[in-house]
Amino acid sequence: YRSSDKGETWRRLSEAVFPTSIASKLLIVNGILIAASASDGLYTSTDYGETWQARNDGLEAKELGSLHVHDGFLYAGSKGGIWRIPKTH
């Protein structure tokens, strides 16, 4: 679902938009949505959630539980470790 009026109304997005049913964390950085999936890795959207792109290159563990941005890097945490990814990735 997505709201464009501060939560007054919600619009259902296509079920095929986000390939996993659970996003464990969500960040918005410079207008880019970054979602950590509890089972399928990292996804980004540049169109406010209409479409999503997998960003799992170099990511060994796809069960993500945390996200953080610092000094030009995105940090994604899982039970398997912490992964550092350049924000331009």
JSON list of C-alpha atoms in Angstrom, two decimals:
[
{"chain": "A", "resi": 1, "resn": "TYR", "atom": "CA", "xyz": [0.00, 0.00, 0.00]},
{"chain": "A", "resi": 2, "resn": "ARG", "atom": "CA", "xyz": [1.06, 3.60, -0.55]},
{"chain": "A", "resi": 3, "resn": "SER", "atom": "CA", "xyz": [-0.30, 6.92, 0.62]},
{"chain": "A", "resi": 4, "resn": "SER", "atom": "CA", "xyz": [0.33, 10.26, -1.04]},
{"chain": "A", "resi": 5, "resn": "ASP", "atom": "CA", "xyz": [-1.72, 12.31, 1.46]},
{"chain": "A", "resi": 6, "resn": "LYS", "atom": "CA", "xyz": [0.02, 11.63, 4.77]},
{"chain": "A", "resi": 7, "resn": "GLY", "atom": "CA", "xyz": [-1.98, 8.48, 5.47]},
{"chain": "A", "resi": 8, "resn": "GLU", "atom": "CA", "xyz": [-5.49, 9.83, 4.90]},
{"chain": "A", "resi": 9, "resn": "THR", "atom": "CA", "xyz": [-6.06, 7.34, 2.09]},
{"chain": "A", "resi": 10, "resn": "TRP", "atom": "CA", "xyz": [-4.12, 4.31, 0.86]},
{"chain": "A", "resi": 11, "resn": "ARG", "atom": "CA", "xyz": [-3.74, 2.76, -2.57]},
{"chain": "A", "resi": 12, "resn": "ARG", "atom": "CA", "xyz": [-2.91, -0.91, -3.02]},
{"chain": "A", "resi": 13, "resn": "LEU", "atom": "CA", "xyz": [0.15, -1.49, -5.19]},
{"chain": "A", "resi": 14, "resn": "SER", "atom": "CA", "xyz": [0.35, -4.47, -7.50]},
{"chain": "A", "resi": 15, "resn": "GLU", "atom": "CA", "xyz": [1.17, -7.73, -5.71]},
{"chain": "A", "resi": 16, "resn": "ALA", "atom": "CA", "xyz": [3.96, -8.34, -8.23]},
{"chain": "A", "resi": 17, "resn": "VAL", "atom": "CA", "xyz": [5.67, -5.06, -7.32]},
{"chain": "A", "resi": 18, "resn": "PHE", "atom": "CA", "xyz": [7.67, -6.21, -4.29]},
{"chain": "A", "resi": 19, "resn": "PRO", "atom": "CA", "xyz": [8.76, -9.85, -4.64]},
{"chain": "A", "resi": 20, "resn": "THR", "atom": "CA", "xyz": [8.63, -10.61, -0.93]},
{"chain": "A", "resi": 21, "resn": "SER", "atom": "CA", "xyz": [5.82, -10.21, 1.53]},
{"chain": "A", "resi": 22, "resn": "ILE", "atom": "CA", "xyz": [7.88, -8.92, 4.44]},
{"chain": "A", "resi": 23, "resn": "ALA", "atom": "CA", "xyz": [10.15, -5.87, 4.53]},
{"chain": "A", "resi": 24, "resn": "SER", "atom": "CA", "xyz": [11.96, -5.87, 7.87]},
{"chain": "A", "resi": 25, "resn": "LYS", "atom": "CA", "xyz": [13.33, -2.31, 7.50]},
{"chain": "A", "resi": 26, "resn": "LEU", "atom": "CA", "xyz": [12.70, 0.63, 5.21]},
{"chain": "A", "resi": 27, "resn": "LEU", "atom": "CA", "xyz": [14.82, 3.75, 4.65]},
{"chain": "A", "resi": 28, "resn": "ILE", "atom": "CA", "xyz": [14.28, 6.77, 2.42]},
{"chain": "A", "resi": 29, "resn": "VAL", "atom": "CA", "xyz": [17.55, 8.36, 1.29]},
{"chain": "A", "resi": 30, "resn": "ASN", "atom": "CA", "xyz": [17.50, 11.22, -1.22]},
{"chain": "A", "resi": 31, "resn": "GLY", "atom": "CA", "xyz": [14.10, 10.09, -2.52]},
{"chain": "A", "resi": 32, "resn": "ILE", "atom": "CA", "xyz": [15.16, 6.45, -2.93]},
{"chain": "A", "resi": 33, "resn": "LEU", "atom": "CA", "xyz": [13.29, 3.80, -0.95]},
{"chain": "A", "resi": 34, "resn": "ILE", "atom": "CA", "xyz": [15.59, 1.09, 0.40]},
{"chain": "A", "resi": 35, "resn": "ALA", "atom": "CA", "xyz": [13.96, -2.04, 1.80]},
{"chain": "A", "resi": 36, "resn": "ALA", "atom": "CA", "xyz": [15.56, -4.89, 3.69]},
{"chain": "A", "resi": 37, "resn": "SER", "atom": "CA", "xyz": [13.70, -8.13, 3.22]},
{"chain": "A", "resi": 38, "resn": "ALA", "atom": "CA", "xyz": [13.45, -10.72, 5.98]},
{"chain": "A", "resi": 39, "resn": "SER", "atom": "CA", "xyz": [14.05, -13.42, 3.37]},
{"chain": "A", "resi": 40, "resn": "ASP", "atom": "CA", "xyz": [15.03, -12.05, -0.07]},
{"chain": "A", "resi": 41, "resn": "GLY", "atom": "CA", "xyz": [17.72, -9.43, 0.45]},
{"chain": "A", "resi": 42, "resn": "LEU", "atom": "CA", "xyz": [17.86, -5.77, -0.45]},
{"chain": "A", "resi": 43, "resn": "TYR", "atom": "CA", "xyz": [15.56, -3.83, -2.80]},
{"chain": "A", "resi": 44, "resn": "THR", "atom": "CA", "xyz": [15.41, -0.21, -3.96]},
{"chain": "A", "resi": 45, "resn": "SER", "atom": "CA", "xyz": [12.73, 1.90, -5.58]},
{"chain": "A", "resi": 46, "resn": "THR", "atom": "CA", "xyz": [13.18, 5.25, -7.30]},
{"chain": "A", "resi": 47, "resn": "ASP", "atom": "CA", "xyz": [9.46, 5.72, -8.08]},
{"chain": "A", "resi": 48, "resn": "TYR", "atom": "CA", "xyz": [7.97, 5.68, -4.57]},
{"chain": "A", "resi": 49, "resn": "GLY", "atom": "CA", "xyz": [7.35, 1.94, -4.50]},
{"chain": "A", "resi": 50, "resn": "GLU", "atom": "CA", "xyz": [5.72, 1.47, -7.90]},
{"chain": "A", "resi": 51, "resn": "THR", "atom": "CA", "xyz": [8.60, -0.80, -8.97]},
{"chain": "A", "resi": 52, "resn": "TRP", "atom": "CA", "xyz": [11.47, -2.42, -7.06]},
{"chain": "A", "resi": 53, "resn": "GLN", "atom": "CA", "xyz": [14.93, -3.60, -8.11]},
{"chain": "A", "resi": 54, "resn": "ALA", "atom": "CA", "xyz": [16.92, -6.31, -6.29]},
{"chain": "A", "resi": 55, "resn": "ARG", "atom": "CA", "xyz": [20.32, -5.07, -5.08]},
{"chain": "A", "resi": 56, "resn": "ASN", "atom": "CA", "xyz": [21.91, -8.29, -3.88]},
{"chain": "A", "resi": 57, "resn": "ASP", "atom": "CA", "xyz": [25.26, -8.25, -5.71]},
{"chain": "A", "resi": 58, "resn": "GLY", "atom": "CA", "xyz": [27.89, -9.30, -3.17]},
{"chain": "A", "resi": 59, "resn": "LEU", "atom": "CA", "xyz": [25.30, -9.88, -0.46]},
{"chain": "A", "resi": 60, "resn": "GLU", "atom": "CA", "xyz": [25.93, -13.36, 0.93]},
{"chain": "A", "resi": 61, "resn": "ALA", "atom": "CA", "xyz": [23.05, -13.46, 3.43]},
{"chain": "A", "resi": 62, "resn": "LYS", "atom": "CA", "xyz": [19.60, -12.37, 2.28]},
{"chain": "A", "resi": 63, "resn": "GLU", "atom": "CA", "xyz": [17.81, -12.52, 5.64]},
{"chain": "A", "resi": 64, "resn": "LEU", "atom": "CA", "xyz": [18.25, -8.85, 6.55]},
{"chain": "A", "resi": 65, "resn": "GLY", "atom": "CA", "xyz": [17.15, -7.32, 9.83]},
{"chain": "A", "resi": 66, "resn": "SER", "atom": "CA", "xyz": [18.74, -3.88, 9.87]},
{"chain": "A", "resi": 67, "resn": "LEU", "atom": "CA", "xyz": [19.76, -0.99, 7.61]},
{"chain": "A", "resi": 68, "resn": "HIS", "atom": "CA", "xyz": [21.85, 2.09, 8.24]},
{"chain": "A", "resi": 69, "resn": "VAL", "atom": "CA", "xyz": [23.38, 4.78, 6.02]},
{"chain": "A", "resi": 70, "resn": "HIS", "atom": "CA", "xyz": [26.64, 6.48, 7.02]},
{"chain": "A", "resi": 71, "resn": "ASP", "atom": "CA", "xyz": [29.40, 8.31, 5.10]},
{"chain": "A", "resi": 72, "resn": "GLY", "atom": "CA", "xyz": [28.27, 7.23, 1.65]},
{"chain": "A", "resi": 73, "resn": "PHE", "atom": "CA", "xyz": [27.68, 3.58, 2.51]},
{"chain": "A", "resi": 74, "resn": "LEU", "atom": "CA", "xyz": [24.62, 1.49, 3.20]},
{"chain": "A", "resi": 75, "resn": "TYR", "atom": "CA", "xyz": [25.07, -1.08, 5.96]},
{"chain": "A", "resi": 76, "resn": "ALA", "atom": "CA", "xyz": [22.80, -4.13, 5.91]},
{"chain": "A", "resi": 77, "resn": "GLY", "atom": "CA", "xyz": [22.79, -6.45, 8.90]},
{"chain": "A", "resi": 78, "resn": "SER", "atom": "CA", "xyz": [21.85, -10.11, 9.03]},
{"chain": "A", "resi": 79, "resn": "LYS", "atom": "CA", "xyz": [22.57, -13.11, 11.24]},
{"chain": "A", "resi": 80, "resn": "GLY", "atom": "CA", "xyz": [25.45, -13.81, 8.85]},
{"chain": "A", "resi": 81, "resn": "GLY", "atom": "CA", "xyz": [27.16, -10.45, 9.39]},
{"chain": "A", "resi": 82, "resn": "ILE", "atom": "CA", "xyz": [27.12, -6.81, 8.38]},
{"chain": "A", "resi": 83, "resn": "TRP", "atom": "CA", "xyz": [27.47, -5.91, 4.72]},
{"chain": "A", "resi": 84, "resn": "ARG", "atom": "CA", "xyz": [28.78, -2.54, 3.51]},
{"chain": "A", "resi": 85, "resn": "ILE", "atom": "CA", "xyz": [27.46, -1.39, 0.15]},
{"chain": "A", "resi": 86, "resn": "PRO", "atom": "CA", "xyz": [28.24, 1.93, -1.61]},
{"chain": "A", "resi": 87, "resn": "LYS", "atom": "CA", "xyz": [25.04, 4.03, -1.83]},
{"chain": "A", "resi": 88, "resn": "THR", "atom": "CA", "xyz": [25.54, 4.38, -5.58]},
{"chain": "A", "resi": 89, "resn": "HIS", "atom": "CA", "xyz": [25.15, 0.58, -5.93]}
]
